[in-house]
mmCIF file of C-alpha atoms in Angstrom:
data_model
loop_
_atom_site.group_PDB
_atom_site.id
_atom_site.type_symbol
_atom_site.label_atom_id
_atom_site.label_comp_id
_atom_site.label_asym_id
_atom_site.label_seq_id
_atom_site.Cartn_x
_atom_site.Cartn_y
_atom_site.Cartn_z
ATOM 1 C CA MET J 1 118.686 -169.379 102.535
ATOM 2 C CA PHE J 2 119.930 -170.663 99.154
ATOM 3 C CA TRP J 3 123.350 -171.922 98.067
ATOM 4 C CA THR J 4 125.130 -173.693 95.221
ATOM 5 C CA ASP J 5 127.290 -176.798 95.556
ATOM 6 C CA TRP J 6 129.421 -178.132 92.738
ATOM 7 C CA GLY J 7 130.888 -181.097 94.554
ATOM 8 C CA ARG J 8 130.490 -184.666 93.281
ATOM 9 C CA LYS J 9 126.798 -184.081 92.569
ATOM 10 C CA ALA J 10 126.221 -180.436 91.691
ATOM 11 C CA LYS J 11 123.056 -178.898 93.116
ATOM 12 C CA ILE J 12 121.276 -175.849 94.436
ATOM 13 C CA GLU J 13 119.810 -176.158 97.907
ATOM 14 C CA ARG J 14 117.726 -174.165 100.329
ATOM 15 C CA SER J 15 116.972 -174.257 104.050
ATOM 16 C CA THR J 16 115.776 -172.068 106.856
ATOM 17 C CA LEU J 17 118.321 -169.605 108.229
ATOM 18 C CA SER J 18 119.015 -172.021 111.094
ATOM 19 C CA GLY J 19 119.917 -174.755 108.576
ATOM 20 C CA GLU J 20 116.771 -176.782 109.169
ATOM 21 C CA SER J 21 114.448 -178.127 106.456
ATOM 22 C CA ARG J 22 117.335 -178.535 104.007
ATOM 23 C CA LYS J 23 116.119 -179.391 100.502
ATOM 24 C CA ILE J 24 117.732 -179.867 97.085
ATOM 25 C CA ILE J 25 115.756 -177.742 94.621
ATOM 26 C CA VAL J 26 117.844 -178.008 91.403
ATOM 27 C CA PHE J 27 120.109 -180.928 90.480
ATOM 28 C CA ARG J 28 119.633 -181.757 86.805
ATOM 29 C CA GLY J 29 121.798 -180.033 84.209
ATOM 30 C CA LEU J 30 124.301 -178.585 86.688
ATOM 31 C CA VAL J 31 128.080 -178.990 86.709
ATOM 32 C CA TRP J 32 129.673 -175.827 88.178
ATOM 33 C CA PRO J 33 126.912 -173.652 89.630
ATOM 34 C CA ASN J 34 128.893 -170.722 90.997
ATOM 35 C CA GLY J 35 127.258 -167.513 92.220
ATOM 36 C CA ILE J 36 123.590 -167.256 93.129
ATOM 37 C CA ALA J 37 121.338 -164.234 93.655
ATOM 38 C CA ILE J 38 117.772 -163.757 94.849
ATOM 39 C CA ASP J 39 115.439 -161.612 92.752
ATOM 40 C CA ARG J 40 113.016 -160.734 95.560
ATOM 41 C CA LYS J 41 110.784 -158.578 93.376
ATOM 42 C CA ASN J 42 110.020 -161.459 90.987
ATOM 43 C CA LYS J 43 110.522 -164.243 93.578
ATOM 44 C CA LYS J 44 113.214 -165.936 91.509
ATOM 45 C CA LEU J 45 116.699 -167.350 91.903
ATOM 46 C CA ILE J 46 119.390 -166.553 89.357
ATOM 47 C CA TRP J 47 122.637 -168.511 89.220
ATOM 48 C CA ALA J 48 125.816 -168.685 87.168
ATOM 49 C CA GLU J 49 126.678 -172.052 85.578
ATOM 50 C CA ALA J 50 130.325 -171.732 84.515
ATOM 51 C CA LYS J 51 130.960 -175.147 82.972
ATOM 52 C CA LEU J 52 127.854 -174.965 80.753
ATOM 53 C CA ASP J 53 128.406 -171.289 79.795
ATOM 54 C CA LYS J 54 125.090 -169.870 80.995
ATOM 55 C CA ILE J 55 123.055 -167.957 83.531
ATOM 56 C CA GLU J 56 119.786 -169.537 84.613
ATOM 57 C CA THR J 57 116.745 -168.710 86.702
ATOM 58 C CA SER J 58 113.955 -170.574 88.493
ATOM 59 C CA ASP J 59 111.373 -169.922 91.171
ATOM 60 C CA TYR J 60 112.287 -170.527 94.830
ATOM 61 C CA ASN J 61 111.338 -174.219 94.491
ATOM 62 C CA GLY J 62 113.531 -174.849 91.440
ATOM 63 C CA ASN J 63 110.548 -174.904 89.066
ATOM 64 C CA ASN J 64 109.986 -172.815 85.916
ATOM 65 C CA ARG J 65 113.669 -172.987 85.068
ATOM 66 C CA GLN J 66 114.847 -170.791 82.167
ATOM 67 C CA VAL J 67 118.123 -169.775 80.576
ATOM 68 C CA LEU J 68 118.615 -166.006 80.868
ATOM 69 C CA TYR J 69 121.900 -165.856 78.993
ATOM 70 C CA MET J 70 124.090 -168.395 77.218
ATOM 71 C CA HIS J 71 127.309 -167.754 75.319
ATOM 72 C CA ARG J 72 130.009 -170.249 74.448
ATOM 73 C CA GLY J 73 133.234 -169.624 76.331
ATOM 74 C CA ILE J 74 131.946 -167.488 79.205
ATOM 75 C CA HIS J 75 132.935 -168.356 82.777
ATOM 76 C CA PRO J 76 130.480 -166.553 85.091
ATOM 77 C CA PHE J 77 131.338 -166.559 88.781
ATOM 78 C CA GLY J 78 129.932 -163.896 91.163
ATOM 79 C CA ILE J 79 126.436 -162.555 90.538
ATOM 80 C CA VAL J 80 124.273 -159.750 91.966
ATOM 81 C CA ILE J 81 120.960 -158.061 91.125
ATOM 82 C CA ARG J 82 120.460 -154.305 91.411
ATOM 83 C CA GLY J 83 117.013 -153.134 90.336
ATOM 84 C CA THR J 84 116.348 -154.635 86.910
ATOM 85 C CA PHE J 85 120.050 -155.144 86.200
ATOM 86 C CA LEU J 86 121.942 -158.370 86.626
ATOM 87 C CA HIS J 87 125.710 -157.992 87.075
ATOM 88 C CA TRP J 88 128.173 -160.863 87.065
ATOM 89 C CA THR J 89 131.893 -161.386 87.103
ATOM 90 C CA ASP J 90 133.303 -163.472 84.306
ATOM 91 C CA TRP J 91 136.804 -164.945 84.271
ATOM 92 C CA ILE J 92 137.025 -164.331 80.526
ATOM 93 C CA TYR J 93 135.059 -161.112 79.905
ATOM 94 C CA GLY J 94 135.388 -159.204 83.221
ATOM 95 C CA LEU J 95 132.265 -157.561 84.642
ATOM 96 C CA GLN J 96 129.053 -158.091 82.643
ATOM 97 C CA THR J 97 125.665 -156.338 82.926
ATOM 98 C CA MET J 98 122.260 -157.278 81.510
ATOM 99 C CA ASN J 99 118.770 -155.801 81.980
ATOM 100 C CA ILE J 100 116.777 -158.831 83.149
ATOM 101 C CA SER J 101 113.385 -157.193 82.600
ATOM 102 C CA ASP J 102 113.819 -157.325 78.817
ATOM 103 C CA ARG J 103 116.813 -159.690 78.539
ATOM 104 C CA GLY J 104 118.624 -156.987 76.640
ATOM 105 C CA SER J 105 122.118 -157.127 75.296
ATOM 106 C CA VAL J 106 125.032 -157.768 77.624
ATOM 107 C CA ILE J 107 127.395 -154.880 78.360
ATOM 108 C CA SER J 108 131.031 -155.560 79.242
ATOM 109 C CA HIS J 109 132.829 -153.278 81.687
ATOM 110 C CA ARG J 110 136.592 -152.965 81.296
ATOM 111 C CA LEU J 111 138.480 -154.070 84.370
ATOM 112 C CA PRO J 112 142.104 -153.933 85.431
ATOM 113 C CA ALA J 113 144.163 -157.078 84.855
ATOM 114 C CA GLY J 114 143.247 -160.071 86.989
ATOM 115 C CA THR J 115 140.501 -162.629 87.491
ATOM 116 C CA PRO J 116 137.268 -161.181 88.964
ATOM 117 C CA PHE J 117 135.457 -163.240 91.593
ATOM 118 C CA ALA J 118 132.766 -161.887 93.926
ATOM 119 C CA VAL J 119 130.616 -158.858 93.146
ATOM 120 C CA LYS J 120 128.568 -156.883 95.689
ATOM 121 C CA SER J 121 126.098 -154.040 95.313
ATOM 122 C CA PHE J 122 125.963 -151.024 97.638
ATOM 123 C CA THR J 123 124.012 -147.803 97.804
ATOM 124 C CA ARG J 124 126.009 -144.819 96.562
ATOM 125 C CA PRO J 125 126.852 -143.328 100.009
ATOM 126 C CA GLN J 126 128.663 -146.576 100.868
ATOM 127 C CA CYS J 127 130.804 -146.581 97.724
ATOM 128 C CA LYS J 128 134.519 -146.731 98.286
ATOM 129 C CA SER J 129 137.506 -148.861 97.457
ATOM 130 C CA TYR J 130 138.469 -151.424 100.086
ATOM 131 C CA GLY J 131 142.064 -152.017 99.031
ATOM 132 C CA VAL J 132 144.250 -152.680 96.056
ATOM 133 C CA CYS J 133 142.392 -155.845 95.023
ATOM 134 C CA GLU J 134 138.929 -154.272 94.921
ATOM 135 C CA VAL J 135 137.682 -151.766 92.396
ATOM 136 C CA VAL J 136 134.394 -149.862 92.128
ATOM 137 C CA VAL J 137 132.917 -149.931 88.591
ATOM 138 C CA PRO J 138 130.315 -148.381 88.425
ATOM 139 C CA CYS J 139 130.087 -146.782 91.876
ATOM 140 C CA HIS J 140 127.425 -149.122 93.296
ATOM 141 C CA LEU J 141 129.396 -152.292 92.457
ATOM 142 C CA VAL J 142 132.462 -153.598 94.243
ATOM 143 C CA PHE J 143 134.222 -156.745 93.107
ATOM 144 C CA THR J 144 137.209 -158.725 94.287
ATOM 145 C CA GLN J 145 139.801 -160.162 91.975
ATOM 146 C CA ILE J 146 143.074 -162.043 91.956
ATOM 147 C CA THR J 147 145.917 -160.454 90.039
#
């Protein structure tokens, strides 16, 4: 299990599912690590760093750290991987998508007014809207927002 913590000393940690063997794996160069996703195919972590305007990756031990995307003024929050695509919510730009296999250009999806937070990925048969504060764009993504 992996999680981000942007308390007094920002960090990314991991442990067993029971909470044992807790270990800090990334602590340098972090201020507001928000969302985190696991790229199981490539055995990597990907996280959103809102204060430093970037999305980063590392292996499961915090090694081989790389910047996947950096753009002044972004505020990435929720993050999810679907196939080779990385999707994240951004408080400034809405929902963003990037192909992580070739680090292609970022595509912005127009969203209704409000601040997007979490993003989840579902298979198409599960697609549906869960209320007025959640929207499906495209069908396999559901995000929550505050209006």
